[in-house]
Coordinates of C-alpha atoms in Angstrom, one line a residue:
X15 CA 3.8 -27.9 0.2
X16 CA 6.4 -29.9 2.5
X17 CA 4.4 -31.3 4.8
X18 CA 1.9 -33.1 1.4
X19 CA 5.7 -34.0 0.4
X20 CA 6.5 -36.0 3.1
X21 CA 3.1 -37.7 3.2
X22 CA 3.3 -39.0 0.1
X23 CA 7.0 -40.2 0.4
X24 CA 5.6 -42.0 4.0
X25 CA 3.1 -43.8 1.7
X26 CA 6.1 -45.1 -1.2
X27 CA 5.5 -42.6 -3.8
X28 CA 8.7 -40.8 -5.3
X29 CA 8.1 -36.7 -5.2
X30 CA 11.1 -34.8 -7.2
X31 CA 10.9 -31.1 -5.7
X32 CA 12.1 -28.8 -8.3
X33 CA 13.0 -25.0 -7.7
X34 CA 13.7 -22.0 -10.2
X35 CA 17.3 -21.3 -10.0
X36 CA 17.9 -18.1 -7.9
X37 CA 14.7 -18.2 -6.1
X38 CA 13.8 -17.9 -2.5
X39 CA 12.1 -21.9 -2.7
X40 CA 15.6 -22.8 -4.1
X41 CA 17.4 -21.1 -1.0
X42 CA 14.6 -22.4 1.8
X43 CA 14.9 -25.9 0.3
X44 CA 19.2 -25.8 0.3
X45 CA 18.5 -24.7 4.1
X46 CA 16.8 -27.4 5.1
X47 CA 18.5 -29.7 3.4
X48 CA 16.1 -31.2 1.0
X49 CA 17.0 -32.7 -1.9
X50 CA 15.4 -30.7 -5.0
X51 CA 16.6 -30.2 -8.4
X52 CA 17.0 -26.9 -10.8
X53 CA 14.3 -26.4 -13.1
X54 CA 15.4 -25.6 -16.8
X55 CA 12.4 -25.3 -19.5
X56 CA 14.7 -27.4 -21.6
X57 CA 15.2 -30.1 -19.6
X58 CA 12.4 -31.2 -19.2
X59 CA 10.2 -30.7 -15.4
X60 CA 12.7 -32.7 -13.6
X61 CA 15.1 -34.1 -16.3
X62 CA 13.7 -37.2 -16.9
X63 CA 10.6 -37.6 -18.0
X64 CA 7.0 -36.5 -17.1
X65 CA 5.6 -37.0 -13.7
X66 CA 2.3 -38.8 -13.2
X67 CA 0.8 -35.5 -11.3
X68 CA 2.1 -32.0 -11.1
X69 CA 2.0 -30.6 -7.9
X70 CA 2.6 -26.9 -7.3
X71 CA 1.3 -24.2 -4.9
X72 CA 0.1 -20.7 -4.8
X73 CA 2.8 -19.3 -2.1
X74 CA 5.7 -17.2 -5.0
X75 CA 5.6 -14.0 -5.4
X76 CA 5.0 -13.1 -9.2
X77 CA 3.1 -17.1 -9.5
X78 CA 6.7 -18.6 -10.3
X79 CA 7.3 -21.7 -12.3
X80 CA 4.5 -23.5 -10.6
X81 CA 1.9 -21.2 -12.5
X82 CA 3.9 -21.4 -15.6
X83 CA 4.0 -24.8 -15.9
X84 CA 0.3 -25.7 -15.2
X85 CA -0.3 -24.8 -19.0
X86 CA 2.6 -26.9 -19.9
X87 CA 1.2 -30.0 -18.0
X88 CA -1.8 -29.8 -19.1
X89 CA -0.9 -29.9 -22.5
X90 CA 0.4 -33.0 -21.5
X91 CA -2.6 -34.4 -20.6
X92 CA -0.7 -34.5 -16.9
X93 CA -3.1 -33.7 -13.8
X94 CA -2.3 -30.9 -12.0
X95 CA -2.9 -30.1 -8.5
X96 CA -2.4 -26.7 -6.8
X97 CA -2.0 -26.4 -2.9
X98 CA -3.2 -23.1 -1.2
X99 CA -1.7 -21.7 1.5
X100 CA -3.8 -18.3 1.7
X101 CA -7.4 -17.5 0.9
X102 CA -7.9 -16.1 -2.6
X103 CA -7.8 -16.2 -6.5
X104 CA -3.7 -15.1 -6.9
X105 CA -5.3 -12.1 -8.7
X106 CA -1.9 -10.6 -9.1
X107 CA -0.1 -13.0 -9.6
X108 CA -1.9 -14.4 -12.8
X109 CA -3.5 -16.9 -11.5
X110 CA -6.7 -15.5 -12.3
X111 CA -5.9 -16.6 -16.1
X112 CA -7.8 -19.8 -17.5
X113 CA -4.5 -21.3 -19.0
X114 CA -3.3 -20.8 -15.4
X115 CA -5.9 -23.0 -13.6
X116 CA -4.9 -26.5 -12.7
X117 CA -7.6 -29.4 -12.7
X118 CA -7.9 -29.0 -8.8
X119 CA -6.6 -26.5 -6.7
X120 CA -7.5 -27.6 -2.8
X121 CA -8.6 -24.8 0.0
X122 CA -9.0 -24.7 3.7
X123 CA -12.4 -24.0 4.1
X124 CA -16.1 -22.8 2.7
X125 CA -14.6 -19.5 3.1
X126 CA -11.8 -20.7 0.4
X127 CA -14.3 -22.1 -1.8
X128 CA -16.5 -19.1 -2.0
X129 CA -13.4 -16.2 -2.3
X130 CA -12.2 -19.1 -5.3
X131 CA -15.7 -19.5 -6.8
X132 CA -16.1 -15.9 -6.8
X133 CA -12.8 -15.5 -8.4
X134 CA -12.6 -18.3 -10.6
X135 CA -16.4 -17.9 -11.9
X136 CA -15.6 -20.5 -14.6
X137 CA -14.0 -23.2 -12.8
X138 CA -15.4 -26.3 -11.3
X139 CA -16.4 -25.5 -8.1
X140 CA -16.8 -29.7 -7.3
X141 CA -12.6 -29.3 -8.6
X142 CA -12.4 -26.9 -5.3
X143 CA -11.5 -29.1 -2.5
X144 CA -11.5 -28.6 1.0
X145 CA -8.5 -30.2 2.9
X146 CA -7.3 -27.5 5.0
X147 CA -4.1 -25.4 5.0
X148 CA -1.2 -28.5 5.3
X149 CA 1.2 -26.0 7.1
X150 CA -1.2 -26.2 9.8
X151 CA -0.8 -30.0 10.5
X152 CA 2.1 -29.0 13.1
X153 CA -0.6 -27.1 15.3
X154 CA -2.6 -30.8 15.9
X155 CA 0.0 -31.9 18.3
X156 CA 1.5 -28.7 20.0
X157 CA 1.0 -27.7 23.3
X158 CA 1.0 -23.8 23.3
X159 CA 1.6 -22.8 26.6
X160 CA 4.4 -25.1 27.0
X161 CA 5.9 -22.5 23.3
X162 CA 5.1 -19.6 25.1
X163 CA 6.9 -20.4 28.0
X164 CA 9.9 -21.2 25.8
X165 CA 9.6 -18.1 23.9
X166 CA 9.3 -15.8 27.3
X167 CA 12.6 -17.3 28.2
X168 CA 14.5 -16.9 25.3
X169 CA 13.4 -13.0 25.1
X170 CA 13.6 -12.9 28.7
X171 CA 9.8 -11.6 29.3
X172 CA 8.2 -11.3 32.6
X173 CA 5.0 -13.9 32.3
X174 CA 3.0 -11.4 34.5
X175 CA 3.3 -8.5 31.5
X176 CA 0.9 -8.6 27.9
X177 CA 2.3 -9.1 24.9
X178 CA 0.8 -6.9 21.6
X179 CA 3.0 -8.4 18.2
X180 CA 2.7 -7.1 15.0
X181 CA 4.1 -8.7 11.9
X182 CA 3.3 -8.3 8.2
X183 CA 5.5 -7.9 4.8
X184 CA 5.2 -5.8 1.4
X185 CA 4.3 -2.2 0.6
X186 CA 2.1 -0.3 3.0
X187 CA 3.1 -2.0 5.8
X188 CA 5.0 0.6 7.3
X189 CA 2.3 2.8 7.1
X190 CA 0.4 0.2 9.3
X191 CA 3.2 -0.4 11.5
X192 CA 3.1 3.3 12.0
X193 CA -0.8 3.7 12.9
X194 CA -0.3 0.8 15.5
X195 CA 3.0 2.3 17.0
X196 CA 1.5 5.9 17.4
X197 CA -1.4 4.2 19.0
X198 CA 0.8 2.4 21.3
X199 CA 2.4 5.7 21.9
X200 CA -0.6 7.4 23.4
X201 CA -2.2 4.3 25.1
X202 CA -3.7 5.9 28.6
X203 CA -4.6 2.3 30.4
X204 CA -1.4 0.9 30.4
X205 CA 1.2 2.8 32.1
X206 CA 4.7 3.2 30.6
X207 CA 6.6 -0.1 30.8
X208 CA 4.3 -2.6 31.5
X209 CA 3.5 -4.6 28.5
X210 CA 5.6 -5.8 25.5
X211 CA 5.6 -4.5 21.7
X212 CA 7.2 -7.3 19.5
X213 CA 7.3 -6.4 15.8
X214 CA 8.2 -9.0 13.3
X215 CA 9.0 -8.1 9.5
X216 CA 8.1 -10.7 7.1
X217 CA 11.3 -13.3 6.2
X218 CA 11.6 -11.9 3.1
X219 CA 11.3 -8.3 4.0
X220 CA 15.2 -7.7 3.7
X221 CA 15.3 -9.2 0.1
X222 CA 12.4 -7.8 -1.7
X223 CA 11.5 -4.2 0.5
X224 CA 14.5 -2.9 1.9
X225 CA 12.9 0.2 2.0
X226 CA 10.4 -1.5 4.4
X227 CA 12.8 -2.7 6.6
X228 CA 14.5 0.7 7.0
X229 CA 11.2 2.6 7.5
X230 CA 10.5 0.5 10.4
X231 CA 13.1 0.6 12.4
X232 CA 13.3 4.7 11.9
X233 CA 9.4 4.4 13.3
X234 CA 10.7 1.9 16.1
X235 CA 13.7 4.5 17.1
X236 CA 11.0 6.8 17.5
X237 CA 8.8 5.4 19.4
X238 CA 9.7 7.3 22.7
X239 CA 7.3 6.1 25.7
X240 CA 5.0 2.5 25.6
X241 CA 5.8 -0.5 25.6
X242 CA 9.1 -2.2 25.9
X243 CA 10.3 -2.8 22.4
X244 CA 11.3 -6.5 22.1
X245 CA 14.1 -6.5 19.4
X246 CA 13.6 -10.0 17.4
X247 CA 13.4 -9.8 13.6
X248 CA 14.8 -12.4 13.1
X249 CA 16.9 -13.9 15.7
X250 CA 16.2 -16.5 19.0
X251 CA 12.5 -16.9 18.2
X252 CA 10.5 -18.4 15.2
X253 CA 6.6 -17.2 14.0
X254 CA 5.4 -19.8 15.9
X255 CA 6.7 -18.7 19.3
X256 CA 5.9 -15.1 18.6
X257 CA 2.4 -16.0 18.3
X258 CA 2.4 -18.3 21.3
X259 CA 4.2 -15.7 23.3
X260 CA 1.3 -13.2 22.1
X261 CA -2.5 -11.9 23.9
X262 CA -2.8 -10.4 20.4
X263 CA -1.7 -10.5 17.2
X264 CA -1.9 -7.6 14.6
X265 CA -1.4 -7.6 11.2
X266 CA -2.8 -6.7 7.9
X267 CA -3.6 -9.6 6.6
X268 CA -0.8 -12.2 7.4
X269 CA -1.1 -16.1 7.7
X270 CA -0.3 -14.9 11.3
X271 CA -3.8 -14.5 12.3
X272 CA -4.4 -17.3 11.5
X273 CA -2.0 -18.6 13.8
X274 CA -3.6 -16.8 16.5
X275 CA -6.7 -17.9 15.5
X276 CA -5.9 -21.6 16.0
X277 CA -3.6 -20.6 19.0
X278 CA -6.5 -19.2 20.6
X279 CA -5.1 -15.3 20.6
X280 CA -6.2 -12.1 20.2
X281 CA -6.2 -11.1 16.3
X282 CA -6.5 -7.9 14.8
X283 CA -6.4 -7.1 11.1
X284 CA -5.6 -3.4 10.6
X285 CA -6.8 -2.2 7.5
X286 CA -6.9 1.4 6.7
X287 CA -8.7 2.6 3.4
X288 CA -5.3 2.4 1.7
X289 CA -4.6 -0.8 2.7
X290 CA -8.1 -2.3 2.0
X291 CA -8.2 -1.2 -1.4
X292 CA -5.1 -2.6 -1.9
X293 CA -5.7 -5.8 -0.4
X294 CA -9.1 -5.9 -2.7
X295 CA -7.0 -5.6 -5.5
X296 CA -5.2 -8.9 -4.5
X297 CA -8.4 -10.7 -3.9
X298 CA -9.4 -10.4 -7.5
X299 CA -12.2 -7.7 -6.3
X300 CA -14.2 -10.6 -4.9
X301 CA -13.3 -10.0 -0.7
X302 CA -12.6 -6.9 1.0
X303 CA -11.8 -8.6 4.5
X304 CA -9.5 -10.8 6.1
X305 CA -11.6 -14.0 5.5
X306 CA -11.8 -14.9 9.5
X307 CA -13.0 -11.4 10.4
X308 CA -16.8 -12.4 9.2
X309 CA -16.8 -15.6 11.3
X310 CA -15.9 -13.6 14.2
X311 CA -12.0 -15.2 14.6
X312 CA -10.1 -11.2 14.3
X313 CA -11.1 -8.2 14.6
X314 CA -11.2 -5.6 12.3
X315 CA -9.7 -1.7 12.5
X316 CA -10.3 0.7 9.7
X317 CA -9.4 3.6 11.8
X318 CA -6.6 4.9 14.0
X319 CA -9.4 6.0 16.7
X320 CA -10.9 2.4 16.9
X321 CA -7.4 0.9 17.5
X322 CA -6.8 1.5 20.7
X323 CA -10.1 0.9 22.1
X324 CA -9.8 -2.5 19.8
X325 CA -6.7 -3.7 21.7
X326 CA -8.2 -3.0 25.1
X327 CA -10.6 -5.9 24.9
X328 CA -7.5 -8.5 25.1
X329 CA -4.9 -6.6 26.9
X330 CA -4.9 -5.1 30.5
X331 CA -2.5 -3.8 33.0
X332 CA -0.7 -6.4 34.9
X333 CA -3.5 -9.4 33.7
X334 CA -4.4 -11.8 31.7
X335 CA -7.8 -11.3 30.1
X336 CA -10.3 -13.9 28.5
X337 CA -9.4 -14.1 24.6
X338 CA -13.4 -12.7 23.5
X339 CA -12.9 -14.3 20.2
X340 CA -11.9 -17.8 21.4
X341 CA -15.8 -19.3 21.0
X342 CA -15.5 -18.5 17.6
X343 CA -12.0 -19.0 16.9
X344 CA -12.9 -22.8 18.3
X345 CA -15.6 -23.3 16.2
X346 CA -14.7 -22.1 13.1
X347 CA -10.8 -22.8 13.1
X348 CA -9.8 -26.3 13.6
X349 CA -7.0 -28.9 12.9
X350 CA -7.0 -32.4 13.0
X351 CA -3.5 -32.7 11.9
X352 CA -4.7 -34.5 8.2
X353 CA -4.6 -31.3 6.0
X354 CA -1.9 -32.9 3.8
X355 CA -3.4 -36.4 4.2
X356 CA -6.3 -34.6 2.5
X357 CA -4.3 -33.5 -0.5
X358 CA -2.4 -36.7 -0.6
X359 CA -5.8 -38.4 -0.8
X360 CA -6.9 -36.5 -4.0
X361 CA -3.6 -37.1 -5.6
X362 CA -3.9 -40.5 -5.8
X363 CA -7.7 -40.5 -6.4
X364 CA -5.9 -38.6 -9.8
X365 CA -3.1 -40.9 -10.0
X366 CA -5.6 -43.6 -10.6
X367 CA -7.6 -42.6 -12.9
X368 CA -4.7 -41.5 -15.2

């Protein structure tokens, strides 16, 4: 959502940022010092007046005030736009609700459109547009090695060892941060010592699933022969330099991999039974996979027994090993660093015909 923010301030348009008082946006905003302003539903969406185009996306838990005011707008006659920042309908999260749709809602690729079609069987599919992911603009310009190196030195990591990382959020997790640490456990080609385990809870972990947060580090205090455990959760290094720092990435089905994906590392999406129904469930029924695992970008583990032979095609002892997915992964996955160019394009396409 920032980065379409600032591209529209760089081209003279004003963009009030409103937050729900209490709210995780309202906190990240205060911390990085942006100027935003307390939603009240009497006061009007930013106390004074209506705006020329709502802008909202798809990112709070529960849809937030962004999903509730889409109805609102539109009643208005006020064009609304909504920015994804994940694959998928927001089955959970209401989204799926006809009231709830906004005139366009943009994607990051075919993929998108087809998980949104699918989802959305009603809606527009020439009002599905394809502009990328915006958070991914920062990627266009970065030189990867040059964060890895920078991450190895803040968590003092010997460049000559792998690194396996494994980060993820919500219910269930623990049960696949288990599967992946037991597996770690009884690994037979990498000898004790010799390659890194760094587990990252999502941000919001703390706040929302304590009980999360607890359970892993009960599974990481058990973990008693492996790797060495690279204690970060969040401390000296940022998402960005964990992935960087990374041969693989695991998850369930984290933004992460996506990360990797464009980083050019190993990604695995773990997905036990449990954990696939469940992550159905929040696809609206429509996708049963972690959208890149089709186009060959991750790999995907359903079982324990597959795991380990899965992470043996991008880790060895004392090497570095060809990333087997990078063809794919540079094919399929790109930035250009215009993503939120894109969506600031079709806003004022809107804004003009308003």
């Amino acid at each position: 959502m920032l980065p379409v923010v600032d591209e529209l301030g760089r081209r003279g348009h004003s963009v009030i940022l409103i937050a729900d008082n209490n709210s995780k946006a309202a906190e990240i905003l205060a911390k990085k010092k942006r100027p935003f302003r307390y939603y009240y539903a009497n006061d009007g969406i930013c106390g004074e007046g209506d705006p020329d185009v709502f802008i909202t996306s798809m990112c709070s838990r529960g849809g937030g005030i962004g999903r509730e005011l889409v109805p609102v707008m539109k009643g208005k006659k006020i064009p609304t736009v909504v920015i994804q920042d994940f694959w998928g309908g927001g089955g959970n999260d209401g989204w799926q609700q006809s009231q709830s749709h906004p005139d366009y809602i943009t994607t990051n690729d075919e993929v998108g459109r087809e998980v949104l079609t699918g989802a959305w069987p009603e809606f527009d599919p020439n009002r599905i547009i394809i502009t990328g992911f915006p958070a991914f603009d920062k990627y266009a310009k970065m030189d990867f090695d040059a964060v890895r190196k920078q991450a190895q030195t803040k968590l003092g990591l010997n460049g000559n060892l792998p690194v396996i990382s494994f980060a993820g959020g919500g219910d269930l997790t623990d049960l696949v941060h288990r599967l992946l640490c037991g597996t770690l456990e009884r690994i037979c080609w990498l000898d004790e010592g010799d390659y890194y385990f760094i587990p990252r809870p999502h941000p919001r972990t703390l706040s929302d699933f304590p009980a999360e947060a607890e359970l892993w580090q009960k599974t990481l205090a058990g973990l008693h022969r492996g790797p060495r455990v690279i204690y970060d959760f969040f401390g000296q290094c940022d998402m960005t330099e964990i992935v960087a720092a990374s041969d693989v990435v695991c998850s369930i089905s984290s933004t992460v991999l996506l990360d990797a994906a464009v980083m050019r590392r190993g990604a695995i999406s773990i997905m036990p039974p449990a954990v696939k129904n469940r992550f159905r469930d929040q696809m609206g029924g429509v996708i049963d996979q972690y959208p890149l695992v089709p186009l060959g970008c991750c790999l995907e583990v359903s079982s324990v027994g597959d795991l380990g032979t899965t992470l043996a095609k991008f880790v060895k002892p004392k090497e570095r090993v060809q990333n087997p997915l990078r063809q794919n992964q540079e094919k399929h996955v790109k930035t250009d660093g215009r993503n939120a160019a894109r969506v600031a394009d079709l806003v004022e396409s809107i804004n003009r015909r308003v």
